[in-house]
Coordinates of N, CA and C in Angstrom, one line a residue:
M1 N -9.0 12.3 -25.2 CA -8.5 11.5 -24.3 C -8.1 10.2 -24.8
L2 N -6.8 9.7 -24.5 CA -6.2 8.5 -25.1 C -6.8 7.1 -24.4
N3 N -7.0 7.3 -23.2 CA -7.4 6.1 -22.4 C -7.9 6.5 -21.0
N4 N -8.3 5.6 -20.2 CA -9.0 6.0 -18.9 C -8.0 5.8 -17.7
A5 N -6.7 5.8 -18.0 CA -5.8 5.7 -16.9 C -4.9 7.0 -16.8
D6 N -4.4 7.2 -15.6 CA -3.5 8.2 -15.5 C -2.2 7.6 -16.1
I7 N -1.8 8.1 -17.4 CA -0.5 7.7 -17.9 C 0.6 8.4 -17.4
L8 N 1.7 7.6 -16.9 CA 2.8 8.0 -16.2 C 4.2 8.0 -16.9
S9 N 4.9 8.9 -16.8 CA 6.2 8.9 -17.5 C 7.3 9.4 -16.7
N10 N 8.5 8.8 -16.7 CA 9.6 9.2 -15.9 C 9.3 9.2 -14.3
I11 N 8.5 8.3 -13.9 CA 8.2 8.4 -12.4 C 9.3 7.5 -11.7
P12 N 9.7 7.8 -10.5 CA 10.7 7.1 -9.7 C 10.2 5.8 -9.4
P13 N 11.1 4.8 -9.0 CA 10.6 3.5 -8.4 C 9.7 3.8 -7.2
L14 N 8.6 2.9 -7.2 CA 7.7 3.0 -6.0 C 7.8 1.8 -5.1
G15 N 7.1 2.0 -3.9 CA 7.3 1.1 -2.8 C 6.5 -0.2 -3.1
G16 N 6.6 -1.2 -2.2 CA 5.9 -2.4 -2.5 C 6.8 -3.6 -2.6
K17 N 6.3 -4.8 -3.0 CA 7.1 -6.0 -3.2 C 8.0 -5.9 -4.4
E18 N 9.3 -6.2 -4.2 CA 10.2 -6.2 -5.4 C 10.2 -7.4 -6.0
G19 N 10.2 -7.3 -7.5 CA 10.0 -8.5 -8.2 C 11.4 -9.1 -8.5
A20 N 11.5 -10.2 -9.3 CA 12.8 -10.9 -9.5 C 13.6 -10.0 -10.3
A21 N 13.2 -9.0 -11.0 CA 14.0 -8.1 -11.8 C 14.6 -7.0 -10.9
G22 N 14.3 -6.9 -9.6 CA 14.7 -5.9 -8.8 C 13.8 -4.7 -8.6
P23 N 14.2 -3.6 -7.9 CA 13.3 -2.6 -7.5 C 12.6 -1.8 -8.6
H24 N 13.4 -1.7 -9.8 CA 12.9 -0.9 -11.0 C 11.5 -1.3 -11.5
R25 N 10.6 -0.4 -11.6 CA 9.1 -0.8 -11.9 C 8.9 0.2 -13.1
E26 N 8.1 -0.4 -14.1 CA 7.8 0.3 -15.3 C 6.3 0.6 -15.3
V27 N 5.9 1.3 -14.3 CA 4.4 1.7 -14.0 C 4.0 2.5 -15.3
V28 N 3.0 2.2 -16.0 CA 2.5 3.0 -17.1 C 1.2 3.6 -16.9
A29 N 0.4 2.9 -15.9 CA -0.9 3.5 -15.7 C -1.4 3.3 -14.3
R30 N -2.2 4.2 -13.7 CA -2.5 4.0 -12.4 C -4.0 4.6 -12.3
W31 N -4.7 3.8 -11.5 CA -6.2 4.2 -11.2 C -6.5 4.1 -9.8
R32 N -7.4 4.9 -9.3 CA -7.9 4.9 -7.9 C -9.4 4.5 -7.9
V33 N -9.7 3.3 -7.2 CA -11.1 2.8 -7.3 C -11.7 2.8 -6.0
P34 N -12.7 3.5 -5.9 CA -13.6 3.5 -4.6 C -14.5 2.2 -4.6
M35 N -14.3 1.5 -3.5 CA -15.2 0.3 -3.3 C -15.4 -0.1 -1.8
Y36 N -16.6 -0.2 -1.4 CA -16.8 -0.7 0.0 C -16.0 0.0 1.0
G37 N -16.1 1.3 1.0 CA -15.5 2.1 2.0 C -14.0 2.5 1.8
K38 N -13.3 1.8 0.8 CA -12.0 1.9 0.6 C -11.7 2.6 -0.7
V39 N -10.4 3.0 -0.9 CA -10.0 3.4 -2.2 C -8.8 2.7 -2.5
Y40 N -8.9 1.8 -3.6 CA -7.8 1.0 -4.0 C -6.9 1.7 -5.1
E41 N -5.6 1.6 -4.9 CA -4.8 2.2 -5.9 C -4.2 1.0 -6.8
I42 N -4.6 1.0 -8.1 CA -4.2 0.0 -9.0 C -3.1 0.6 -9.8
E43 N -2.0 -0.2 -9.9 CA -0.9 0.1 -10.8 C -0.6 -0.9 -11.7
F44 N -0.3 -0.5 -13.0 CA 0.0 -1.5 -13.9 C 1.3 -1.3 -14.7
E45 N 2.2 -2.3 -14.7 CA 3.4 -2.3 -15.4 C 3.3 -3.0 -16.7
H46 N 4.0 -2.3 -17.7 CA 4.0 -2.9 -19.0 C 5.3 -2.7 -19.7
G47 N 6.1 -3.8 -19.8 CA 7.4 -3.7 -20.5 C 7.1 -3.9 -22.0
T48 N 7.2 -2.7 -22.7 CA 7.0 -2.8 -24.2 C 8.1 -3.5 -24.9
A49 N 9.2 -3.7 -24.4 CA 10.1 -4.7 -25.1 C 10.0 -6.2 -24.8
S50 N 9.8 -6.4 -23.6 CA 9.6 -7.8 -23.2 C 8.2 -8.4 -23.2
G51 N 7.2 -7.3 -23.1 CA 5.8 -7.8 -22.9 C 5.4 -8.0 -21.4
K52 N 6.4 -7.9 -20.6 CA 6.1 -8.1 -19.1 C 4.9 -7.3 -18.6
R53 N 4.0 -7.9 -17.8 CA 3.0 -7.3 -17.3 C 2.7 -7.6 -15.9
V54 N 2.7 -6.5 -14.9 CA 2.7 -6.8 -13.4 C 1.6 -5.9 -13.0
L55 N 0.7 -6.5 -12.1 CA -0.3 -5.6 -11.5 C -0.1 -5.5 -10.0
W56 N -0.2 -4.3 -9.5 CA -0.1 -3.9 -8.2 C -1.3 -3.4 -7.6
I57 N -1.7 -3.8 -6.4 CA -3.1 -3.2 -5.7 C -2.4 -2.8 -4.3
D58 N -2.6 -1.4 -4.1 CA -2.0 -0.9 -2.9 C -0.6 -1.4 -2.4
K59 N 0.3 -1.2 -3.6 CA 1.7 -1.5 -3.4 C 2.0 -3.1 -3.2
Q60 N 1.0 -3.9 -3.3 CA 1.2 -5.3 -3.2 C 1.0 -6.0 -4.6
E61 N 2.0 -6.7 -5.0 CA 2.0 -7.4 -6.3 C 1.0 -8.5 -6.3
V62 N 0.1 -8.4 -7.4 CA -1.0 -9.3 -7.5 C -0.8 -10.5 -8.5
F63 N -0.2 -10.0 -9.7 CA 0.3 -11.0 -10.6 C 1.4 -10.5 -11.5
R64 N 2.2 -11.4 -11.9 CA 3.4 -11.0 -12.8 C 3.4 -12.0 -13.9
R65 N 3.5 -11.4 -15.2 CA 3.7 -12.3 -16.4 C 4.9 -11.7 -17.1
D66 N 6.0 -12.5 -17.3 CA 7.2 -12.0 -17.8 C 7.3 -12.5 -19.3
W67 N 7.9 -11.9 -20.1 CA 8.3 -12.3 -21.5 C 7.1 -12.8 -22.2
M68 N 6.1 -11.8 -22.3 CA 4.9 -12.2 -23.2 C 5.1 -11.7 -24.7
F69 N 4.9 -12.7 -25.6 CA 5.3 -12.2 -26.9 C 4.2 -11.3 -27.5
K70 N 2.9 -11.5 -26.9 CA 1.7 -10.7 -27.4 C 1.8 -9.3 -26.5
L71 N 2.1 -8.2 -27.1 CA 2.1 -7.1 -26.3 C 0.7 -6.4 -25.9
V72 N -0.4 -6.9 -26.6 CA -1.5 -6.3 -26.4 C -2.5 -7.3 -25.9
G73 N -3.7 -6.9 -25.3 CA -4.6 -7.9 -24.9 C -5.2 -7.6 -23.5
E74 N -5.9 -8.6 -22.9 CA -6.5 -8.2 -21.6 C -6.1 -9.1 -20.5
D75 N -6.0 -8.5 -19.3 CA -5.7 -9.4 -18.0 C -6.9 -9.2 -17.0
M76 N -7.4 -10.2 -16.5 CA -8.5 -10.3 -15.7 C -7.9 -10.4 -14.2
F77 N -8.7 -9.8 -13.2 CA -8.3 -10.0 -11.8 C -9.7 -9.6 -11.0
K78 N -9.7 -9.9 -9.6 CA -10.8 -9.6 -8.9 C -10.4 -8.6 -7.9
L79 N -11.2 -7.7 -7.7 CA -11.1 -6.6 -6.7 C -12.3 -6.7 -5.8
E80 N -12.1 -7.2 -4.5 CA -13.2 -7.6 -3.7 C -14.0 -8.7 -4.4
D81 N -15.3 -8.3 -4.7 CA -16.2 -9.4 -5.4 C -16.4 -9.0 -6.8
K82 N -15.7 -8.1 -7.3 CA -15.9 -7.5 -8.6 C -14.9 -7.9 -9.7
R83 N -15.3 -8.3 -10.8 CA -14.5 -8.8 -11.9 C -13.8 -7.6 -12.6
C84 N -12.5 -7.5 -12.8 CA -12.0 -6.4 -13.3 C -11.1 -6.8 -14.5
I85 N -10.9 -6.0 -15.5 CA -10.2 -6.3 -16.7 C -9.2 -5.0 -17.1
I86 N -8.1 -5.4 -17.3 CA -7.2 -4.3 -17.7 C -7.0 -4.6 -19.2
R87 N -7.1 -3.6 -20.2 CA -6.9 -4.0 -21.6 C -5.8 -3.1 -22.1
V88 N -5.1 -3.7 -22.9 CA -3.9 -3.0 -23.6 C -4.2 -2.9 -25.0
D89 N -4.3 -1.7 -25.6 CA -4.6 -1.5 -27.1 C -3.4 -0.9 -27.7
P90 N -3.1 -1.1 -29.0 CA -2.2 -0.6 -29.7 C -2.5 0.9 -30.1
M91 N -1.5 1.7 -30.3 CA -1.8 3.1 -30.8 C -0.6 3.4 -31.8
P92 N -0.8 4.3 -32.7 CA 0.2 4.6 -33.8 C 1.6 5.0 -33.1
G93 N 2.7 4.7 -33.7 CA 3.9 5.1 -33.3 C 4.5 4.2 -32.2
F94 N 4.1 2.9 -32.1 CA 4.5 1.8 -31.1 C 4.2 2.3 -29.7
R95 N 3.0 2.9 -29.6 CA 2.4 3.2 -28.2 C 1.3 2.6 -27.9
Y96 N 0.9 2.5 -26.6 CA -0.3 1.7 -26.2 C -1.1 2.6 -25.2
S97 N -2.4 2.1 -25.3 CA -3.4 2.7 -24.3 C -3.8 1.7 -23.4
Y98 N -4.1 2.1 -22.2 CA -4.4 1.2 -21.0 C -5.8 1.6 -20.5
S99 N -6.7 0.6 -20.4 CA -8.1 0.8 -20.0 C -8.4 -0.2 -18.9
L100 N -9.2 0.3 -17.9 CA -9.6 -0.5 -16.9 C -11.2 -0.6 -16.9
F101 N -11.7 -1.9 -16.7 CA -13.1 -2.1 -16.5 C -13.4 -2.8 -15.3
V102 N -14.4 -2.3 -14.5 CA -14.8 -2.8 -13.2 C -16.2 -3.2 -13.3
D103 N -16.4 -4.5 -13.0 CA -17.8 -4.9 -12.8 C -18.6 -4.7 -14.2
G104 N -18.0 -4.8 -15.3 CA -18.6 -4.6 -16.6 C -18.8 -3.3 -17.0
K105 N -18.2 -2.3 -16.3 CA -18.3 -0.8 -16.6 C -16.9 -0.2 -16.9
S106 N -16.8 0.7 -17.7 CA -15.5 1.3 -17.9 C -15.2 2.0 -16.5
Y107 N -13.8 2.5 -16.3 CA -13.4 3.0 -15.1 C -14.2 4.3 -14.8
E108 N -14.4 5.1 -15.9 CA -15.3 6.4 -15.8 C -16.6 6.1 -15.4
Q109 N -17.2 5.2 -16.0 CA -18.7 4.8 -15.6 C -18.8 4.3 -14.2
F110 N -17.8 3.4 -13.8 CA -17.9 2.8 -12.5 C -17.7 3.9 -11.4
T111 N -16.8 4.7 -11.5 CA -16.4 5.8 -10.5 C -17.6 6.7 -10.5
E112 N -18.3 7.1 -11.6 CA -19.3 8.0 -11.6 C -20.6 7.4 -10.9
S113 N -20.7 6.0 -11.1 CA -21.9 5.4 -10.4 C -21.6 5.3 -8.8
Q114 N -20.3 5.1 -8.5 CA -19.9 5.1 -7.1 C -20.1 6.4 -6.5
A115 N -19.7 7.5 -7.1 CA -19.9 8.9 -6.7 C -21.4 9.1 -6.2
K116 N -22.3 8.5 -7.1 CA -23.8 8.7 -6.9 C -24.1 7.9 -5.7
A117 N -23.7 6.7 -5.7 CA -24.1 5.7 -4.6 C -23.4 5.9 -3.2
L118 N -22.4 6.6 -3.2 CA -21.7 6.7 -1.9 C -21.7 8.2 -1.4
K119 N -21.7 8.4 -0.1 CA -21.4 9.8 0.4 C -20.3 9.5 1.4
T120 N -19.2 10.5 1.3 CA -18.1 10.3 2.0 C -17.7 11.6 2.8
W121 N -17.2 11.4 4.0 CA -16.8 12.4 4.8 C -15.3 12.1 5.3
E122 N -14.4 13.1 5.5 CA -13.2 12.9 6.1 C -12.9 13.8 7.2
A123 N -12.4 13.3 8.3 CA -12.2 14.2 9.5 C -10.9 13.8 10.1
K124 N -10.2 14.8 10.7 CA -8.9 14.7 11.4 C -9.2 15.1 12.8
L125 N -8.8 14.3 13.7 CA -9.0 14.5 15.1 C -7.6 14.3 15.7
G126 N -6.8 15.3 16.1 CA -5.4 15.1 16.5 C -4.7 14.4 15.5
D127 N -4.1 13.3 15.9 CA -3.2 12.5 15.0 C -4.1 11.5 14.2
N128 N -5.4 11.4 14.4 CA -6.1 10.4 13.9 C -6.9 10.8 12.6
F129 N -6.9 10.0 11.6 CA -7.7 10.3 10.3 C -8.8 9.4 10.2
Y130 N -10.0 9.9 9.9 CA -11.2 9.0 9.6 C -11.8 9.3 8.2
R131 N -12.0 8.3 7.7 CA -12.8 8.3 6.3 C -14.1 7.5 6.4
I132 N -15.2 8.2 6.6 CA -16.5 7.6 6.7 C -17.2 7.6 5.5
V133 N -17.7 6.5 5.0 CA -18.4 6.3 3.8 C -19.7 5.5 4.1
L134 N -20.8 6.2 3.5 CA -22.2 5.6 3.6 C -22.6 5.1 2.2
E135 N -22.9 4.0 2.2 CA -23.5 3.3 1.0 C -25.0 3.5 1.0
K136 N -25.5 4.5 0.1 CA -26.9 4.8 0.2 C -27.8 3.7 -0.1
N137 N -27.5 2.9 -0.9 CA -28.4 1.7 -1.4 C -28.6 0.7 -0.3
T138 N -27.5 0.4 0.4 CA -27.5 -0.7 1.5 C -27.6 0.0 2.9
L139 N -27.3 1.3 3.0 CA -27.1 2.0 4.3 C -26.0 1.5 5.2
N140 N -25.1 0.7 4.5 CA -23.8 0.1 5.3 C -22.9 1.5 5.5
I141 N -22.3 1.4 6.6 CA -21.3 2.5 7.1 C -19.9 1.9 7.3
Y142 N -19.1 2.6 6.6 CA -17.6 2.1 6.6 C -16.7 3.2 7.3
V143 N -15.9 2.9 8.2 CA -15.0 3.8 8.9 C -13.5 3.2 8.5
N144 N -12.8 4.0 7.7 CA -11.5 3.5 7.2 C -11.4 2.2 6.7
G145 N -12.6 2.0 5.9 CA -12.7 0.7 5.1 C -13.3 -0.4 5.9
K146 N -13.6 -0.3 7.3 CA -14.2 -1.3 8.1 C -15.6 -1.2 8.3
L147 N -16.4 -2.2 8.0 CA -17.8 -2.1 8.2 C -18.3 -2.2 9.6
I148 N -19.0 -1.0 10.0 CA -19.4 -0.9 11.4 C -20.9 -1.7 11.5
E149 N -21.1 -2.2 12.6 CA -22.2 -3.0 13.0 C -23.5 -2.3 13.6
E150 N -23.3 -1.0 13.9 CA -24.3 -0.2 14.6 C -25.5 -0.1 13.8
N151 N -26.8 -0.1 14.4 CA -28.1 0.0 13.7 C -28.5 1.5 14.1
G152 N -29.2 2.1 13.1 CA -29.8 3.3 13.3 C -31.0 3.3 14.4
E153 N -31.2 4.5 15.0 CA -32.2 4.6 16.0 C -33.3 5.7 15.4
F154 N -34.4 5.2 15.5 CA -35.5 6.1 14.8 C -35.8 7.3 15.8
V155 N -35.8 8.5 15.2 CA -35.9 9.8 15.9 C -36.9 10.5 15.1
D156 N -37.4 11.6 15.6 CA -38.4 12.5 15.0 C -37.8 12.9 13.6
G157 N -38.4 12.6 12.5 CA -38.0 13.0 11.2 C -37.0 12.2 10.4
G158 N -36.5 11.1 11.1 CA -35.4 10.3 10.5 C -34.8 9.3 11.4
T159 N -33.5 9.0 11.2 CA -32.7 8.1 12.0 C -31.4 8.7 12.4
D160 N -30.9 8.2 13.6 CA -29.5 8.6 13.9 C -28.8 7.3 14.2
T161 N -27.6 7.2 13.7 CA -26.7 6.1 13.9 C -25.5 6.7 14.6
T162 N -25.2 6.1 15.8 CA -24.2 6.6 16.7 C -23.1 5.4 16.7
F163 N -21.8 5.8 16.7 CA -20.8 4.9 16.8 C -19.5 5.5 17.3
L164 N -18.6 4.8 18.0 CA -17.6 5.2 18.6 C -16.2 4.7 18.0
E165 N -15.3 5.7 17.8 CA -14.0 5.3 17.4 C -13.0 6.1 18.2
D166 N -12.0 5.3 18.8 CA -11.0 5.8 19.7 C -11.6 6.9 20.6
G167 N -12.6 6.7 21.3 CA -13.3 7.5 22.3 C -14.1 8.7 21.6
N168 N -14.1 8.7 20.4 CA -14.8 9.9 19.8 C -16.2 9.4 19.3
T169 N -17.2 10.3 19.5 CA -18.5 9.8 19.2 C -19.0 10.5 17.9
F170 N -19.3 9.6 16.9 CA -19.8 10.0 15.5 C -21.4 9.8 15.6
V171 N -22.1 10.6 15.1 CA -23.4 10.5 14.7 C -23.8 10.7 13.4
L172 N -24.2 9.8 12.6 CA -24.7 10.0 11.3 C -26.3 10.1 11.2
S173 N -26.8 11.2 10.8 CA -28.2 11.4 10.9 C -28.7 11.4 9.6
A174 N -29.9 11.0 9.3 CA -30.7 10.9 8.0 C -32.1 11.6 8.2
R175 N -32.2 12.6 7.5 CA -33.5 13.3 7.6 C -34.1 13.4 6.2
T176 N -35.4 13.5 6.2 CA -36.1 13.8 4.9 C -36.1 15.3 4.6
G177 N -35.6 15.6 3.3 CA -35.4 16.9 2.8 C -36.6 17.7 2.8
G178 N -36.4 19.0 2.5 CA -37.5 19.9 2.5 C -38.4 19.8 1.2
N179 N -37.9 19.1 0.2 CA -38.6 18.8 -1.0 C -38.1 17.5 -1.6
K180 N -39.2 17.0 -2.5 CA -39.0 15.6 -3.0 C -37.6 15.5 -3.8
R181 N -37.3 16.5 -4.5 CA -35.9 16.4 -5.4 C -34.9 16.3 -4.4
E182 N -34.8 16.8 -3.2 CA -33.6 16.8 -2.3 C -33.6 15.5 -1.8
G183 N -34.7 14.7 -1.6 CA -34.4 13.3 -0.9 C -34.2 13.4 0.5
I184 N -33.4 12.3 0.9 CA -32.8 12.2 2.2 C -31.6 12.9 2.3
V185 N -31.5 13.7 3.5 CA -30.4 14.4 3.7 C -29.5 13.8 4.7
H186 N -28.3 13.5 4.5 CA -27.4 12.8 5.6 C -26.4 13.9 6.1
R187 N -26.1 13.9 7.4 CA -25.3 14.7 8.1 C -24.4 14.0 9.2
L188 N -23.2 14.3 9.2 CA -22.3 13.7 10.1 C -21.7 14.6 11.1
T189 N -21.8 14.2 12.4 CA -21.2 15.1 13.5 C -20.1 14.1 14.1
V190 N -19.0 14.7 14.8 CA -18.1 14.0 15.6 C -17.9 14.9 16.9
N191 N -18.2 14.2 18.0 CA -18.2 15.0 19.3 C -18.9 16.4 19.2
G192 N -20.0 16.3 18.5 CA -21.0 17.4 18.4 C -20.6 18.4 17.3
A193 N -19.5 18.2 16.7 CA -19.1 19.1 15.5 C -19.4 18.5 14.2
E194 N -19.9 19.4 13.3 CA -20.3 18.8 12.0 C -19.1 18.6 11.2
V195 N -19.2 17.6 10.4 CA -18.1 17.1 9.5 C -18.7 17.3 8.1
F196 N -18.1 18.3 7.2 CA -18.5 18.5 6.0 C -18.0 17.6 5.0
D197 N -18.9 17.5 3.8 CA -18.5 16.6 2.8 C -18.2 17.3 1.5
A198 N -17.7 18.5 1.6 CA -17.4 19.3 0.2 C -16.2 18.8 -0.4
G199 N -15.6 17.7 -0.2 CA -14.4 17.3 -0.8 C -13.1 17.5 -0.2
G200 N -13.2 18.1 1.2 CA -12.1 18.4 1.8 C -12.1 17.6 3.1
T201 N -11.1 17.7 4.1 CA -10.9 17.1 5.3 C -11.3 18.1 6.4
T202 N -12.3 17.7 7.3 CA -12.6 18.6 8.4 C -11.7 18.3 9.4
T203 N -11.1 19.3 10.1 CA -10.2 19.2 11.2 C -11.1 19.5 12.5
V204 N -11.2 18.6 13.4 CA -12.0 18.8 14.6 C -11.2 19.0 15.7
P205 N -11.4 20.2 16.6 CA -10.6 20.5 17.7 C -10.7 19.4 18.7

């Protein structure tokens, strides 16, 4: 693997703020970073002739550096409260690799740690889409990136946290598993129907 980004070639111009050079964008790498209940899309432009570097987060331009004589090096930015670095390294044949570091970890290490620390459900009710994320270490619950303020209620064997979204009743339950290795088992229902977390979106009638 050459680097930790999705390397893009021959992609069409994307949306977002147009820079001074017009709508054409030279996006060479893209990452999707889960953080605090959201998934941020980071895109990086690198003009290998001019040295131009442009960073986009969720289609919004964050910084632009035109006409840089040094084609390689690092650029630092903040994502929420995390320090991030994009590093450009040379490769043979006038090519470049692009690496992202988040909070001192490589992109792969950070996303792997997030996958262990977060539990995510996705549900579709009519025209509404909900992405519910539980931070296991803090027990914070996010709905479509928004932190909810509800507190869990103690019940037999664990806790239930109930919250409402657009008139729909969500219940996030936490129960002790049947064995020590299983730990705490989390389950989400909406309007009484279970939402599964197997990587897909549950459509609720």
